[in-house]
Short mmCIF file of N, CA and C in Angstrom, two decimals:
data_model
loop_
_atom_site.label_atom_id
_atom_site.label_comp_id
_atom_site.label_asym_id
_atom_site.label_seq_id
_atom_site.Cartn_x
_atom_site.Cartn_y
_atom_site.Cartn_z
N MET N 1 -16.48 86.84 160.93
CA MET N 1 -17.21 88.09 160.82
C MET N 1 -16.98 88.75 159.46
N PHE N 2 -15.73 88.79 159.00
CA PHE N 2 -15.44 89.42 157.71
C PHE N 2 -16.26 88.80 156.58
N GLN N 3 -16.23 87.47 156.49
CA GLN N 3 -16.92 86.83 155.39
C GLN N 3 -18.42 87.10 155.41
N ASP N 4 -19.02 87.16 156.60
CA ASP N 4 -20.44 87.49 156.71
C ASP N 4 -20.71 88.88 156.15
N ARG N 5 -19.95 89.84 156.60
CA ARG N 5 -20.18 91.21 156.17
C ARG N 5 -19.83 91.40 154.69
N PHE N 6 -18.79 90.76 154.25
CA PHE N 6 -18.41 90.84 152.85
C PHE N 6 -19.55 90.28 151.98
N GLY N 7 -20.09 89.14 152.36
CA GLY N 7 -21.19 88.54 151.61
C GLY N 7 -22.43 89.42 151.59
N ILE N 8 -22.75 90.01 152.72
CA ILE N 8 -23.92 90.89 152.81
C ILE N 8 -23.74 92.11 151.91
N LEU N 9 -22.55 92.70 151.95
CA LEU N 9 -22.29 93.87 151.11
C LEU N 9 -22.34 93.52 149.63
N LEU N 10 -21.84 92.35 149.26
CA LEU N 10 -21.93 91.92 147.86
C LEU N 10 -23.39 91.85 147.42
N GLN N 11 -24.22 91.23 148.25
CA GLN N 11 -25.64 91.09 147.91
C GLN N 11 -26.35 92.44 147.87
N CYS N 12 -26.14 93.25 148.89
CA CYS N 12 -26.84 94.54 148.98
C CYS N 12 -26.47 95.47 147.83
N LYS N 13 -25.22 95.43 147.42
CA LYS N 13 -24.75 96.33 146.37
C LYS N 13 -24.82 95.70 144.99
N GLY N 14 -25.23 94.44 144.92
CA GLY N 14 -25.35 93.76 143.64
C GLY N 14 -24.01 93.57 142.93
N LEU N 15 -22.97 93.28 143.70
CA LEU N 15 -21.63 93.15 143.15
C LEU N 15 -21.22 91.69 143.05
N SER N 16 -20.41 91.40 142.08
CA SER N 16 -19.83 90.07 141.96
C SER N 16 -18.35 90.14 142.36
N PRO N 17 -17.79 89.03 142.79
CA PRO N 17 -16.35 89.02 143.06
C PRO N 17 -15.53 89.47 141.84
N TYR N 18 -15.98 89.08 140.65
CA TYR N 18 -15.27 89.48 139.43
C TYR N 18 -15.24 91.00 139.28
N LYS N 19 -16.38 91.65 139.50
CA LYS N 19 -16.46 93.12 139.37
C LYS N 19 -15.56 93.81 140.38
N ILE N 20 -15.56 93.32 141.61
CA ILE N 20 -14.70 93.92 142.63
C ILE N 20 -13.23 93.76 142.23
N ALA N 21 -12.86 92.59 141.77
CA ALA N 21 -11.48 92.34 141.36
C ALA N 21 -11.08 93.27 140.23
N LYS N 22 -11.95 93.40 139.26
CA LYS N 22 -11.67 94.26 138.11
C LYS N 22 -11.50 95.72 138.53
N ASP N 23 -12.38 96.19 139.39
CA ASP N 23 -12.37 97.59 139.78
C ASP N 23 -11.30 97.94 140.80
N THR N 24 -10.91 97.00 141.65
CA THR N 24 -9.96 97.31 142.73
C THR N 24 -8.55 96.81 142.46
N LYS N 25 -8.39 95.93 141.47
CA LYS N 25 -7.10 95.30 141.16
C LYS N 25 -6.67 94.30 142.24
N ILE N 26 -7.59 93.93 143.14
CA ILE N 26 -7.33 92.85 144.08
C ILE N 26 -7.46 91.56 143.29
N PRO N 27 -6.52 90.64 143.41
CA PRO N 27 -6.59 89.42 142.62
C PRO N 27 -7.94 88.70 142.77
N LYS N 28 -8.49 88.33 141.63
CA LYS N 28 -9.79 87.67 141.59
C LYS N 28 -9.82 86.41 142.46
N SER N 29 -8.74 85.66 142.44
CA SER N 29 -8.70 84.41 143.23
C SER N 29 -8.86 84.68 144.72
N ILE N 30 -8.29 85.78 145.19
CA ILE N 30 -8.40 86.14 146.61
C ILE N 30 -9.84 86.51 146.96
N ILE N 31 -10.46 87.29 146.10
CA ILE N 31 -11.84 87.70 146.37
C ILE N 31 -12.77 86.49 146.36
N TYR N 32 -12.57 85.57 145.43
CA TYR N 32 -13.39 84.35 145.43
C TYR N 32 -13.15 83.53 146.69
N GLU N 33 -11.93 83.50 147.18
CA GLU N 33 -11.64 82.78 148.43
C GLU N 33 -12.31 83.46 149.62
N TRP N 34 -12.38 84.78 149.63
CA TRP N 34 -13.11 85.48 150.70
C TRP N 34 -14.59 85.09 150.63
N ALA N 35 -15.15 85.14 149.42
CA ALA N 35 -16.58 84.86 149.25
C ALA N 35 -16.93 83.43 149.63
N SER N 36 -16.00 82.51 149.42
CA SER N 36 -16.28 81.10 149.75
C SER N 36 -15.76 80.71 151.13
N ARG N 37 -15.32 81.72 151.89
CA ARG N 37 -14.87 81.52 153.27
C ARG N 37 -13.60 80.69 153.39
N GLU N 38 -12.79 80.66 152.35
CA GLU N 38 -11.54 79.90 152.38
C GLU N 38 -10.37 80.72 152.90
N ARG N 39 -10.51 82.01 152.94
CA ARG N 39 -9.38 82.87 153.30
C ARG N 39 -9.86 84.09 154.05
N GLU N 40 -9.06 84.52 155.02
CA GLU N 40 -9.28 85.79 155.72
C GLU N 40 -8.52 86.88 154.97
N PRO N 41 -8.97 88.12 155.06
CA PRO N 41 -8.28 89.19 154.34
C PRO N 41 -6.94 89.55 154.98
N VAL N 42 -6.03 90.05 154.15
CA VAL N 42 -4.77 90.58 154.65
C VAL N 42 -4.85 92.09 154.60
N SER N 43 -4.05 92.74 155.40
CA SER N 43 -4.17 94.19 155.59
C SER N 43 -4.00 94.98 154.30
N GLU N 44 -3.16 94.55 153.39
CA GLU N 44 -2.93 95.35 152.18
C GLU N 44 -4.17 95.51 151.31
N TYR N 45 -5.15 94.62 151.46
CA TYR N 45 -6.36 94.70 150.66
C TYR N 45 -7.55 95.30 151.40
N LEU N 46 -7.46 95.44 152.70
CA LEU N 46 -8.62 95.90 153.47
C LEU N 46 -9.00 97.35 153.16
N ILE N 47 -8.04 98.23 153.08
CA ILE N 47 -8.37 99.64 152.83
C ILE N 47 -8.96 99.83 151.43
N PRO N 48 -8.33 99.30 150.38
CA PRO N 48 -8.96 99.47 149.06
C PRO N 48 -10.35 98.82 148.98
N LEU N 49 -10.53 97.70 149.64
CA LEU N 49 -11.84 97.03 149.64
C LEU N 49 -12.87 97.88 150.36
N ALA N 50 -12.53 98.38 151.55
CA ALA N 50 -13.46 99.22 152.31
C ALA N 50 -13.80 100.49 151.54
N ASP N 51 -12.80 101.10 150.92
CA ASP N 51 -13.07 102.30 150.12
C ASP N 51 -14.03 101.98 148.98
N TYR N 52 -13.80 100.89 148.31
CA TYR N 52 -14.65 100.50 147.19
C TYR N 52 -16.08 100.20 147.64
N LEU N 53 -16.22 99.54 148.76
CA LEU N 53 -17.55 99.17 149.26
C LEU N 53 -18.23 100.30 150.02
N GLY N 54 -17.50 101.38 150.31
CA GLY N 54 -18.10 102.52 151.00
C GLY N 54 -18.34 102.27 152.47
N CYS N 55 -17.48 101.49 153.08
CA CYS N 55 -17.62 101.22 154.51
C CYS N 55 -16.23 101.33 155.16
N SER N 56 -16.21 101.19 156.46
CA SER N 56 -14.94 101.25 157.17
C SER N 56 -14.30 99.87 157.29
N VAL N 57 -13.00 99.86 157.46
CA VAL N 57 -12.28 98.61 157.72
C VAL N 57 -12.80 98.00 159.02
N ASP N 58 -13.06 98.83 160.01
CA ASP N 58 -13.57 98.33 161.28
C ASP N 58 -14.90 97.59 161.09
N TYR N 59 -15.75 98.08 160.21
CA TYR N 59 -17.01 97.40 159.94
C TYR N 59 -16.76 96.03 159.31
N LEU N 60 -15.88 95.99 158.31
CA LEU N 60 -15.57 94.72 157.66
C LEU N 60 -15.03 93.68 158.64
N LEU N 61 -14.25 94.14 159.60
CA LEU N 61 -13.63 93.23 160.56
C LEU N 61 -14.49 92.95 161.79
N GLY N 62 -15.65 93.58 161.86
CA GLY N 62 -16.55 93.32 162.98
C GLY N 62 -16.22 94.11 164.23
N ARG N 63 -15.42 95.15 164.10
CA ARG N 63 -15.07 95.97 165.26
C ARG N 63 -16.12 97.02 165.57
N THR N 64 -17.03 97.25 164.62
CA THR N 64 -18.16 98.15 164.82
C THR N 64 -19.33 97.62 164.00
N ASP N 65 -20.53 97.97 164.42
CA ASP N 65 -21.70 97.58 163.66
C ASP N 65 -22.18 98.69 162.75
N THR N 66 -21.46 99.79 162.73
CA THR N 66 -21.81 100.94 161.91
C THR N 66 -20.93 100.94 160.66
N PRO N 67 -21.51 100.76 159.48
CA PRO N 67 -20.69 100.67 158.28
C PRO N 67 -20.12 101.99 157.79
N GLU N 68 -20.64 103.12 158.28
CA GLU N 68 -20.19 104.40 157.79
C GLU N 68 -18.71 104.62 158.09
N VAL N 69 -18.07 105.31 157.17
CA VAL N 69 -16.66 105.64 157.32
C VAL N 69 -16.55 106.88 158.20
N ASN N 70 -15.70 106.83 159.21
CA ASN N 70 -15.44 107.99 160.05
C ASN N 70 -14.41 108.85 159.34
N ARG N 71 -14.81 110.02 158.94
CA ARG N 71 -13.91 110.92 158.22
C ARG N 71 -13.56 112.11 159.10
N SER N 72 -12.32 112.53 158.99
CA SER N 72 -11.89 113.71 159.71
C SER N 72 -12.52 114.94 159.06
N PRO N 73 -12.62 116.05 159.76
CA PRO N 73 -13.30 117.24 159.22
C PRO N 73 -12.77 117.70 157.86
N GLU N 74 -11.48 117.59 157.61
CA GLU N 74 -10.94 118.05 156.33
C GLU N 74 -11.38 117.16 155.16
N HIS N 75 -11.78 115.92 155.42
CA HIS N 75 -12.26 115.03 154.37
C HIS N 75 -13.76 115.20 154.11
N GLN N 76 -14.45 115.94 154.96
CA GLN N 76 -15.88 116.12 154.81
C GLN N 76 -16.24 117.35 154.01
N LYS N 77 -15.28 118.08 153.56
CA LYS N 77 -15.54 119.30 152.78
C LYS N 77 -16.04 118.98 151.40
#
């Protein structure tokens, strides 16, 4: 599920694995392995990736079909 959603988000947002690596400081090799379906994500990279892509971790992992981030009221100000 992660690789499907990751690939879709890359296409929809016009992002390359290189750009994501550069902007998030997630190692480029890991991002390329996600894109080629060689590796599943580890928890330390999920939050920065979700923040960068503008979606929730739950969406990336297939726990919800809604990509929007659920924010508490104090974060919506």
